Amino acid sequence: MPTREVLTLQFGHYSNFIGTHWWNIQESSFSYEPKQPSEINHDVLYREGETPRKETTFTPRLLLVDLKGSVGHLTEQGNLYKAVEKSLPLHSDLWDSENIQVTTEPVVNKAPFIQNLEKGPADGEDAVVNFEDDVTVWADYLVPRFHPRTVNIVREYEHQSLDQPFNVFHYGHHLWKTEQFQEEFSNKIRAYAEECDFMQGFQVILDSTNGFSGLGSSCIQHLQDEYGKSILAFPVIDGKNFNKSLNDLFKVLNTALCYQSIGEHCSLFSPLCVGQNGWPQAGACRQFNHLTYNSELDYHTSSLLATALDTISLRYRQKEFSTSALSDLCADLNKLGRRAAATSLSLPFPMTAGQDLIDVLDDHEGPLWTSLTPSCDISMDKSMQSLVLRGIHHERLKRPPHEAKLQQRKAAYSCSSVHEMMTLYLACSCHATATHLTNLKAPLTIKEPYPNIFNNNIHQNGDFSPWPVGEEVKSVPVLAGLHSGPSLSHMFDSLHSQASRIKSISKLRGFKDSGLEQDELIECLDQLLTYKEAYEDHYE
C-alpha cells in the first residue's frame, strides 16, 4: 500500500522553534533495531532522496520560512548537499574589474551543540552546552539535516528590526502576492507534491501575531484552491510577556485577522500558546505538576507545543492503522461549522512508580490534561475529541489474578488492553463526549537537545515518585489531544472583546498604510462572533 504523505509548512521564528523540537523528537524515535521496528511510519512526514554522490538521505518533507538574520549558521541551501560556490569572473566586458566592490555577510559562529554534533563522538572532547544561554535562534539546536528546498529566507525584512518590523498581517499578505515569492514557493510545494505517491494533506504552523500570520494565511488559501487536500493549521503565540504598549493591539489584530482567514480556508485549526490568556499578553503560563520551565524562553515553551503536536499527529502516522488519515481527524472535529479545536497535553502522563494503569485512573481526580490553547480551559464534557496516549505498556495495565487483590473489584479489571481500559475511563469521566483514542507502546524519547524541564521526582522511565530520585529522564508517557467543545466559545469571545477595543484603524498606522479598511475590521469582528456562536450549547 502506498504511503499517505503529509507536507509540513512552518511560517515564522517561533513556529520554527516549535518545528525544530518536533523534527528533533522524530529523529530520536527512529528505530534501527530489526527486532523492535518502529510503530511510526516515518515516510508520512519524511522523504527518501539521494545526494550527487549516490548517498541515501532521509529528510523532512518540509518548507519553512523565516526572516533574514534569523537562521544563525544555517544556509538557505541547508547542510545536506554541498552547494557550489559562485564567484565573480575576474574579467568581464560588462564592468571594470578594478572597481568591483564585493560585500559578504559575516560568518555566524555555530552554537556549541551544533559544533558537538558535527564533530561526532570520535573527534575528541565535546564543548560544554548550556542550551538556556546558548540558544538564540532555532538553528542552534537543530538535529536533522534539511533538503536544499526546505529553508526559505525573506530578505525584504530583517529579524528583530526596529526600523522596518514585519509586524502587520497585510505585510505578509502582500509578500505572498509578489510574483517572485509566490511563484518560487508554489513551485517548491508542487515539487514535493509530485514526489508523493498519495499525498493526504498539509500541516501548517504559523506565527499568528506578526506578518507571518498574513503570509501563512495566504499560503493556506493557495493550498485549498490548488490542491483541495486536508489542511491542519496551528497558529501559535509565544509565551513571553512584555510591558504594555501599542504593539499589543498589533498582535491582537494580527491574530484576529489570522483566525478569520484560516477559519475559512483550512480543514481544522488549533491555536497554541503556553500562556493562559494569549492576548493582549500571553499571561500566566500553564502549570504542569511535574515540570518547571521558563515561559520567557522560546527554547523551553516550544518544546511543550512540539511534544503535543508530535503526539497528536501519531493518529495518522502509525503503521498499525495505516488507513487512518489526516482527513479523518479533521472530519471528526469540524462538524457544524466548527473549524477550531483546542489542544491538550499531559506531560508526563501521571503514572506513579509501582502502580498499574487501573489504579492510576481510579485514583486520579480532575482532568487528565492541561490546555495549550489560549483563553480556553478544556472541559471533559460535551465535546468531540481525538486523543493519543503513548508509552503505557500492557505489563502496566493490571496485576495477574493471583496478585490483583482489590483490583479485581473494579469494573476496569475486565479490560484486556490499554486501549480498552482508557476507552472505558473516558466513557465514564467525559459526559456526552465522543472520543477517538489512539495508543502506542513507545514513549516519548527524551535526550538532548530536549530541555531539562522535568522535576527531580521523575524516574528515568517517566514514573512519578513522592520524593526526589535524581535520575536522568530518558523517556516519558504522554497523552495529547484535540478537542472541539463549548470551551472554544470563550476563546473567540475573548479575542473579539480585545479586538473590539480598536475603534479605528487610523491609530494603527501600519495596518492603515498596508491597505486595511475599517469595513474589513468590522467584517473580521463579525466573523469572530460567528465562530463563537458555533460552539454555544444553544446553537443549532
Coordinates of C-alpha atoms in Angstrom, one line a residue:
M1 CA 0.0 0.0 0.0
P2 CA 1.4 3.4 -0.9
T3 CA 2.4 5.8 1.8
R4 CA -0.1 8.6 2.6
E5 CA 2.3 11.5 2.7
V6 CA 1.8 14.9 4.5
L7 CA 3.7 18.1 3.7
T8 CA 4.6 20.3 6.6
L9 CA 5.0 24.1 6.4
Q10 CA 6.4 26.5 9.0
F11 CA 6.0 30.3 8.9
G12 CA 7.8 32.4 11.4
H13 CA 10.5 32.3 14.0
Y14 CA 8.5 30.9 16.9
S15 CA 6.9 28.4 14.6
N16 CA 10.4 27.2 13.6
F17 CA 11.3 26.9 17.3
I18 CA 8.4 24.5 17.6
G19 CA 9.2 22.8 14.4
T20 CA 12.8 22.2 15.3
H21 CA 11.8 20.4 18.5
W22 CA 9.3 18.4 16.6
W23 CA 11.8 17.2 14.0
N24 CA 14.3 16.5 16.7
I25 CA 11.7 14.4 18.6
Q26 CA 11.0 12.4 15.4
E27 CA 14.7 11.8 14.8
S28 CA 15.0 10.5 18.3
S29 CA 12.2 8.0 17.7
F30 CA 13.9 6.4 14.7
S31 CA 14.4 2.7 15.4
Y32 CA 17.3 0.8 13.8
E33 CA 16.7 -2.4 15.7
P34 CA 15.2 -5.1 13.3
K35 CA 13.7 -7.0 16.3
Q36 CA 12.0 -3.8 17.5
P37 CA 10.6 -2.0 14.5
S38 CA 9.1 1.4 15.0
E39 CA 5.3 1.7 15.4
I40 CA 5.6 5.0 13.5
N41 CA 5.5 5.3 9.7
H42 CA 8.2 7.9 9.2
D43 CA 7.6 8.0 5.5
V44 CA 4.4 10.1 6.1
L45 CA 6.5 13.2 7.1
Y46 CA 9.9 12.2 5.7
R47 CA 11.2 11.7 2.1
E48 CA 13.9 9.5 0.8
G49 CA 16.4 11.0 -1.5
E50 CA 19.9 10.8 -2.9
T51 CA 23.0 13.0 -2.9
P52 CA 25.1 13.6 -6.0
R53 CA 27.4 11.1 -4.5
K54 CA 24.6 8.5 -4.6
E55 CA 24.3 8.5 -0.8
T56 CA 20.8 7.8 0.5
T57 CA 19.2 10.6 2.5
F58 CA 16.1 10.8 4.7
T59 CA 14.9 14.4 5.2
P60 CA 11.7 16.1 6.5
R61 CA 9.1 16.8 3.8
L62 CA 9.2 20.4 4.9
L63 CA 9.1 24.0 3.8
L64 CA 10.0 26.7 6.3
V65 CA 10.1 30.5 6.1
D66 CA 11.9 33.0 8.3
L67 CA 13.4 36.4 8.1
K68 CA 16.9 37.5 7.1
G69 CA 19.3 37.0 10.1
S70 CA 17.1 34.5 11.9
V71 CA 18.7 31.2 11.0
G72 CA 22.1 31.5 12.6
H73 CA 24.8 29.4 11.0
L74 CA 22.3 27.6 8.7
T75 CA 22.4 28.5 5.0
E76 CA 19.4 28.7 2.7
Q77 CA 20.7 25.6 0.9
G78 CA 20.9 23.6 4.1
N79 CA 23.8 21.5 5.1
L80 CA 23.0 18.2 3.4
Y81 CA 24.4 18.9 -0.1
K82 CA 27.5 20.9 -0.6
A83 CA 26.4 24.0 -2.6
V84 CA 28.6 25.1 -5.5
E85 CA 30.2 28.3 -4.5
K86 CA 29.6 31.0 -7.0
S87 CA 32.3 33.6 -7.6
L88 CA 32.5 36.6 -9.9
P89 CA 34.6 36.2 -13.0
L90 CA 37.9 38.1 -12.9
H91 CA 37.2 39.9 -16.1
S92 CA 34.1 40.9 -17.9
D93 CA 33.0 43.2 -20.7
L94 CA 30.1 44.5 -18.5
W95 CA 32.1 46.1 -15.7
D96 CA 35.5 47.3 -14.8
S97 CA 37.0 44.5 -12.6
E98 CA 39.2 47.0 -10.7
N99 CA 36.1 48.9 -9.5
I100 CA 34.1 45.9 -8.3
Q101 CA 33.1 46.0 -4.6
V102 CA 32.1 42.7 -3.1
T103 CA 30.1 42.6 0.1
T104 CA 29.9 39.4 2.1
E105 CA 27.7 38.6 5.0
P106 CA 29.5 38.0 8.3
V107 CA 30.1 34.4 9.3
V108 CA 27.9 33.3 12.2
N109 CA 29.6 31.2 14.8
K110 CA 27.9 27.8 15.4
A111 CA 26.4 27.1 18.8
P112 CA 28.3 24.6 21.0
F113 CA 25.6 21.9 20.5
I114 CA 26.0 22.2 16.7
Q115 CA 29.8 22.0 17.0
N116 CA 29.5 18.8 19.0
L117 CA 27.0 17.4 16.6
E118 CA 29.3 18.0 13.6
K119 CA 32.4 16.6 15.4
G120 CA 30.8 13.4 16.3
P121 CA 31.7 11.1 19.3
A122 CA 35.2 10.1 18.0
D123 CA 36.5 13.6 17.5
G124 CA 37.6 14.5 21.0
E125 CA 36.1 16.3 23.9
D126 CA 32.7 18.0 23.4
A127 CA 32.2 21.7 24.1
V128 CA 30.1 22.4 27.2
V129 CA 26.5 23.1 26.2
N130 CA 24.2 25.3 28.2
F131 CA 21.1 25.5 26.0
E132 CA 19.3 28.1 28.0
D133 CA 22.2 30.6 27.4
D134 CA 23.5 29.3 24.0
V135 CA 20.2 29.1 22.1
T136 CA 19.4 32.4 20.4
V137 CA 17.8 31.1 17.2
W138 CA 16.1 27.7 16.4
A139 CA 19.0 26.5 14.3
D140 CA 21.2 26.4 17.4
Y141 CA 19.7 23.1 18.4
L142 CA 18.6 21.6 15.1
V143 CA 19.5 17.9 14.7
P144 CA 18.2 16.8 11.3
R145 CA 19.6 17.9 8.0
F146 CA 17.4 19.6 5.5
H147 CA 16.7 19.2 1.8
P148 CA 18.0 22.3 -0.2
R149 CA 14.5 23.5 -0.9
T150 CA 13.4 23.5 2.8
V151 CA 14.8 26.8 4.1
N152 CA 13.3 30.0 2.6
I153 CA 14.5 33.4 3.7
V154 CA 12.5 36.6 3.4
R155 CA 15.2 39.1 2.5
E156 CA 12.8 42.1 2.4
Y157 CA 12.6 42.1 6.2
E158 CA 15.3 41.6 8.9
H159 CA 14.8 39.6 12.1
Q160 CA 14.1 41.8 15.1
S161 CA 14.4 45.0 13.0
L162 CA 13.1 48.1 14.8
D163 CA 13.2 50.3 11.6
Q164 CA 11.1 48.0 9.4
P165 CA 9.4 45.4 11.6
F166 CA 7.5 42.5 10.0
N167 CA 4.6 43.1 12.3
V168 CA 1.4 43.5 10.2
F169 CA -0.8 40.9 8.8
H170 CA -1.0 42.6 5.4
Y171 CA 2.8 42.8 5.1
G172 CA 2.8 39.0 4.8
H173 CA -0.3 39.0 2.6
H174 CA 1.4 41.4 0.2
L175 CA 4.6 39.5 0.3
W176 CA 2.8 36.3 -0.8
K177 CA 1.3 38.3 -3.8
T178 CA 4.7 39.2 -5.1
E179 CA 5.5 37.2 -8.2
Q180 CA 8.9 36.2 -7.1
F181 CA 7.9 34.8 -3.7
Q182 CA 4.6 33.2 -4.7
E183 CA 6.0 31.5 -7.8
E184 CA 9.1 30.2 -6.2
F185 CA 7.4 28.9 -3.1
S186 CA 4.5 27.4 -5.0
N187 CA 6.9 25.6 -7.2
K188 CA 8.6 24.1 -4.2
I189 CA 5.2 22.9 -2.9
R190 CA 4.5 21.4 -6.2
A191 CA 7.8 19.6 -6.3
Y192 CA 7.1 17.9 -3.0
A193 CA 3.6 17.1 -4.0
E194 CA 4.7 15.4 -7.3
E195 CA 7.1 13.2 -5.4
C196 CA 4.3 11.8 -3.3
D197 CA 2.5 8.5 -4.0
F198 CA -0.7 9.6 -2.4
M199 CA -0.5 12.9 -0.5
Q200 CA -3.2 13.3 2.1
G201 CA -2.7 16.9 3.1
F202 CA -0.8 19.6 4.9
Q203 CA 0.3 20.5 8.4
V204 CA 0.9 24.3 8.8
I205 CA 2.4 26.0 11.8
L206 CA 2.3 29.8 11.6
D207 CA 3.1 32.7 13.9
S208 CA -0.2 34.5 14.4
T209 CA 0.9 37.8 16.0
N210 CA 3.1 39.2 13.2
G211 CA 3.4 39.4 9.4
F212 CA 3.7 35.7 9.1
S213 CA 0.0 35.4 10.0
G214 CA -0.8 37.0 6.7
L215 CA 1.9 35.1 4.8
G216 CA 0.8 31.7 6.2
S217 CA -2.9 32.5 5.8
S218 CA -2.3 33.4 2.1
C219 CA -0.4 30.2 1.6
I220 CA -3.3 28.2 3.2
Q221 CA -5.7 29.7 0.8
H222 CA -3.5 28.8 -2.1
L223 CA -3.2 25.2 -0.8
Q224 CA -7.0 24.9 -0.6
D225 CA -7.5 26.4 -4.1
E226 CA -4.7 24.4 -5.8
Y227 CA -4.8 21.0 -4.1
G228 CA -8.1 20.6 -2.2
K229 CA -6.5 18.4 0.4
S230 CA -6.9 18.4 4.2
I231 CA -5.2 21.3 5.9
L232 CA -4.5 21.2 9.7
A233 CA -3.2 24.5 10.9
F234 CA -1.6 25.6 14.2
P235 CA -1.5 29.4 14.7
V236 CA 1.0 30.0 17.5
I237 CA 1.8 32.7 20.1
D238 CA 5.0 32.6 22.2
G239 CA 4.8 32.7 25.9
K240 CA 6.6 36.0 26.5
N241 CA 5.0 38.9 28.4
F242 CA 6.3 42.4 27.7
N243 CA 5.4 45.9 29.0
K244 CA 2.1 47.1 27.8
S245 CA 2.4 49.0 24.5
L246 CA 0.7 49.8 21.2
N247 CA 2.3 46.6 19.9
D248 CA -0.3 44.6 22.0
L249 CA -3.1 45.9 19.7
F250 CA -1.0 45.0 16.7
K251 CA -0.7 41.4 18.0
V252 CA -4.4 41.2 18.8
L253 CA -5.5 42.4 15.3
N254 CA -3.0 40.2 13.6
T255 CA -4.4 37.2 15.5
A256 CA -8.0 38.1 14.8
L257 CA -7.3 38.5 11.0
C258 CA -5.4 35.2 11.0
Y259 CA -8.2 33.3 12.7
Q260 CA -10.7 34.8 10.4
S261 CA -8.7 33.8 7.3
I262 CA -7.6 30.3 8.2
G263 CA -11.0 29.5 9.6
E264 CA -12.4 30.0 6.1
H265 CA -9.7 28.1 4.2
C266 CA -8.3 25.2 6.4
S267 CA -10.0 22.0 7.4
L268 CA -9.2 22.5 11.1
F269 CA -7.1 24.8 13.2
S270 CA -6.0 24.8 16.8
P271 CA -4.4 27.9 18.4
L272 CA -1.4 27.2 20.6
C273 CA 0.2 29.1 23.5
V274 CA 1.6 28.2 26.9
G275 CA 0.2 31.4 28.3
Q276 CA -3.3 31.2 29.7
N277 CA -4.6 34.3 28.0
G278 CA -2.8 34.7 24.7
W279 CA -3.9 38.2 24.2
P280 CA -3.2 41.1 24.6
Q281 CA -0.4 39.5 26.6
A282 CA 0.4 35.8 26.9
G283 CA -0.5 35.8 30.6
A284 CA 0.5 33.4 33.3
C285 CA 2.0 30.2 32.0
R286 CA 0.1 26.9 32.1
Q287 CA 1.1 24.7 35.0
F288 CA 2.2 21.1 34.7
N289 CA 2.5 19.2 38.1
H290 CA 5.9 17.8 37.4
L291 CA 7.6 20.3 35.1
T292 CA 9.5 23.5 35.7
Y293 CA 10.0 25.6 32.7
N294 CA 10.8 29.3 31.8
S295 CA 7.9 30.8 29.9
E296 CA 10.2 33.6 28.7
L297 CA 12.4 31.1 26.8
D298 CA 11.2 30.1 23.4
Y299 CA 13.5 27.1 23.7
H300 CA 11.5 25.9 26.7
T301 CA 7.9 26.7 25.7
S302 CA 8.2 25.5 22.1
S303 CA 9.2 22.0 23.4
L304 CA 5.9 21.6 25.1
L305 CA 4.0 22.6 22.0
A306 CA 6.1 20.4 19.8
T307 CA 5.5 17.4 22.2
A308 CA 1.8 17.9 21.8
L309 CA 2.0 18.1 18.0
D310 CA 4.2 15.1 17.7
T311 CA 1.8 13.0 19.9
I312 CA -1.4 14.2 18.2
S313 CA -0.1 13.5 14.7
L314 CA 0.6 9.9 15.6
R315 CA -3.0 9.2 14.8
Y316 CA -2.2 9.5 11.1
R317 CA 1.4 8.4 11.3
Q318 CA 1.1 4.9 12.8
K319 CA 1.8 1.7 11.0
E320 CA -0.8 -0.5 12.6
F321 CA -3.8 1.5 11.2
S322 CA -2.2 2.9 8.0
T323 CA -5.6 3.9 6.6
S324 CA -6.2 6.4 9.4
A325 CA -5.8 9.7 7.6
L326 CA -5.5 13.4 8.4
S327 CA -8.9 13.9 6.7
D328 CA -10.5 11.6 9.3
L329 CA -9.1 13.6 12.2
C330 CA -10.4 16.9 10.7
A331 CA -13.8 15.4 9.8
D332 CA -14.3 14.2 13.4
L333 CA -13.8 17.6 14.8
N334 CA -15.1 20.2 12.3
K335 CA -18.8 19.3 12.4
L336 CA -21.5 22.0 12.4
G337 CA -19.2 24.8 11.1
R338 CA -16.7 24.3 14.0
R339 CA -13.3 24.8 12.3
A340 CA -11.3 25.3 15.6
A341 CA -10.2 22.8 18.2
A342 CA -8.3 23.1 21.5
T343 CA -5.0 21.3 22.1
S344 CA -4.3 19.4 25.3
L345 CA -1.2 17.9 26.8
S346 CA -0.4 15.6 29.8
L347 CA 3.3 15.6 30.3
P348 CA 4.3 13.2 31.7
F349 CA 1.1 11.1 31.8
P350 CA 0.5 10.5 35.6
M351 CA 2.0 7.1 36.1
T352 CA 3.1 6.6 39.7
A353 CA 6.0 4.3 40.4
G354 CA 4.8 0.8 41.4
Q355 CA 1.2 1.4 40.3
D356 CA -0.7 0.0 37.4
L357 CA -2.8 1.9 35.0
I358 CA -6.0 0.6 36.6
D359 CA -5.0 2.2 39.9
V360 CA -3.7 5.4 38.4
L361 CA -7.0 6.1 36.6
D362 CA -9.1 5.1 39.6
D363 CA -7.2 7.4 42.0
H364 CA -7.0 10.4 39.6
E365 CA -9.2 13.4 40.2
G366 CA -9.9 16.2 37.8
P367 CA -9.0 16.4 34.1
L368 CA -6.1 14.3 32.8
W369 CA -4.8 17.1 30.6
T370 CA -3.7 20.7 30.5
S371 CA -4.9 23.1 27.8
L372 CA -2.4 24.6 25.4
T373 CA -5.0 26.8 23.7
P374 CA -5.2 30.5 24.8
S375 CA -8.3 31.6 26.7
C376 CA -9.7 28.1 26.7
D377 CA -9.9 25.7 29.6
I378 CA -10.9 22.3 28.1
S379 CA -13.8 20.7 29.8
M380 CA -14.3 16.9 29.8
D381 CA -18.0 17.2 28.8
K382 CA -20.0 17.7 25.6
S383 CA -17.2 17.6 23.1
M384 CA -15.7 15.7 20.2
Q385 CA -12.1 14.7 20.9
S386 CA -9.2 12.9 19.4
L387 CA -6.7 11.6 22.0
V388 CA -3.3 9.9 21.6
L389 CA -1.7 8.0 24.5
R390 CA 1.9 6.8 24.1
G391 CA 4.2 4.9 26.4
I392 CA 2.0 2.7 28.5
H393 CA 2.9 -1.0 28.1
H394 CA 0.5 -3.8 28.5
E395 CA 2.5 -5.0 31.5
R396 CA 1.5 -1.9 33.4
L397 CA -2.3 -2.5 32.8
K398 CA -3.2 -4.5 35.9
R399 CA -1.9 -7.3 38.2
P400 CA -2.5 -11.0 37.3
P401 CA -5.4 -12.6 39.2
H402 CA -3.3 -14.2 42.0
E403 CA -1.8 -10.7 42.8
A404 CA -4.8 -8.5 41.9
K405 CA -6.4 -8.3 45.3
L406 CA -8.6 -5.2 45.4
Q407 CA -8.1 -4.6 41.6
Q408 CA -10.5 -7.4 40.9
R409 CA -13.4 -5.5 42.5
K410 CA -13.0 -2.7 39.9
A411 CA -15.1 -2.8 36.7
A412 CA -11.9 -1.9 34.7
Y413 CA -10.2 -5.2 35.7
S414 CA -12.1 -7.0 32.9
C415 CA -10.3 -4.8 30.3
S416 CA -7.6 -6.7 28.4
S417 CA -5.7 -3.8 26.8
V418 CA -4.6 -0.3 27.4
H419 CA -6.9 1.0 24.7
E420 CA -9.9 -0.8 26.2
M421 CA -9.2 0.5 29.7
M422 CA -8.7 4.1 28.6
T423 CA -11.8 4.0 26.5
L424 CA -13.8 2.8 29.5
Y425 CA -12.3 5.5 31.7
L426 CA -13.1 8.2 29.2
A427 CA -16.6 6.9 28.6
C428 CA -17.2 7.2 32.4
S429 CA -15.5 10.5 33.0
C430 CA -16.4 12.5 29.9
H431 CA -20.1 13.1 29.8
A432 CA -21.8 13.3 26.3
T433 CA -18.4 13.2 24.7
A434 CA -17.3 11.2 21.6
T435 CA -13.7 10.1 21.7
H436 CA -11.3 8.6 19.2
L437 CA -8.4 7.1 21.0
T438 CA -5.1 6.1 19.6
N439 CA -2.4 4.4 21.7
L440 CA 1.2 3.4 21.0
K441 CA 3.5 1.4 23.2
A442 CA 6.6 3.6 22.5
P443 CA 7.0 6.5 25.0
L444 CA 8.4 9.9 24.1
T445 CA 12.2 9.6 24.0
I446 CA 14.0 12.3 26.0
K447 CA 17.5 13.3 25.0
E448 CA 19.5 16.4 24.1
P449 CA 18.6 18.9 22.9
Y450 CA 15.2 18.4 24.6
P451 CA 15.2 20.9 27.6
N452 CA 15.7 19.6 31.1
I453 CA 12.4 20.7 32.5
F454 CA 11.4 17.6 34.5
N455 CA 11.3 17.8 38.2
N456 CA 13.7 15.7 40.3
N457 CA 10.9 13.3 41.4
I458 CA 10.7 11.8 37.9
H459 CA 12.2 8.4 37.3
Q460 CA 14.1 7.7 34.0
N461 CA 11.0 6.0 32.6
G462 CA 8.8 8.9 33.4
D463 CA 7.1 7.5 36.6
F464 CA 6.4 9.8 39.5
S465 CA 7.8 9.4 42.9
P466 CA 6.7 11.2 46.1
W467 CA 10.4 12.0 46.8
P468 CA 13.4 13.2 44.8
V469 CA 15.1 10.3 42.9
G470 CA 17.8 12.2 41.0
E471 CA 17.6 10.1 37.8
E472 CA 18.1 11.3 34.3
V473 CA 14.8 11.2 32.5
K474 CA 15.2 9.1 29.3
S475 CA 11.5 8.6 28.3
V476 CA 8.1 9.6 29.4
P477 CA 4.5 8.5 28.7
V478 CA 2.4 11.3 27.1
L479 CA -1.3 12.0 26.5
A480 CA -2.2 14.7 24.0
G481 CA -5.4 15.6 22.1
L482 CA -7.6 17.9 20.1
H483 CA -11.0 18.8 21.5
S484 CA -14.0 20.5 19.9
G485 CA -16.4 21.7 22.5
P486 CA -18.2 24.7 24.2
S487 CA -15.0 26.0 25.9
L488 CA -13.8 27.3 22.5
S489 CA -16.7 29.8 22.6
H490 CA -14.9 31.7 25.3
M491 CA -11.7 31.8 23.3
F492 CA -13.4 33.6 20.3
D493 CA -15.4 35.8 22.7
S494 CA -12.2 36.9 24.5
L495 CA -10.4 37.6 21.2
H496 CA -13.4 39.5 19.9
S497 CA -13.5 41.6 23.1
Q498 CA -9.9 42.6 22.8
A499 CA -10.1 43.3 19.1
S500 CA -13.2 45.4 19.6
R501 CA -11.0 47.9 21.6
I502 CA -9.7 49.0 18.3
K503 CA -12.3 51.6 17.4
S504 CA -10.5 53.0 14.4
I505 CA -7.5 51.6 12.4
S506 CA -6.3 55.2 11.8
K507 CA -4.2 54.9 15.0
L508 CA -2.6 51.7 13.8
R509 CA -0.6 53.2 11.0
G510 CA 1.0 50.0 9.8
F511 CA -2.4 48.5 9.1
K512 CA -3.9 51.6 7.5
D513 CA -0.8 52.1 5.3
S514 CA -0.9 48.5 4.2
G515 CA -4.5 48.7 2.9
L516 CA -6.7 47.5 5.8
E517 CA -10.1 49.2 5.6
Q518 CA -12.4 49.9 8.5
D519 CA -15.1 47.7 6.9
E520 CA -12.6 44.8 6.8
L521 CA -12.1 45.2 10.6
I522 CA -15.8 45.2 11.2
E523 CA -16.2 42.1 9.0
C524 CA -13.4 40.4 10.9
L525 CA -15.1 41.1 14.3
D526 CA -18.4 39.8 12.9
Q527 CA -16.8 36.6 11.8
L528 CA -15.3 36.0 15.2
L529 CA -18.8 36.2 16.7
T530 CA -20.0 33.7 14.1
Y531 CA -17.2 31.3 15.1
K532 CA -18.1 31.9 18.8
E533 CA -21.8 31.1 18.3
A534 CA -21.0 27.7 16.6
Y535 CA -19.7 26.5 20.0
E536 CA -22.5 27.6 22.2
D537 CA -24.8 24.9 23.7
H538 CA -28.0 26.5 22.4
Y539 CA -26.7 26.9 18.9
E540 CA -28.2 24.7 16.2

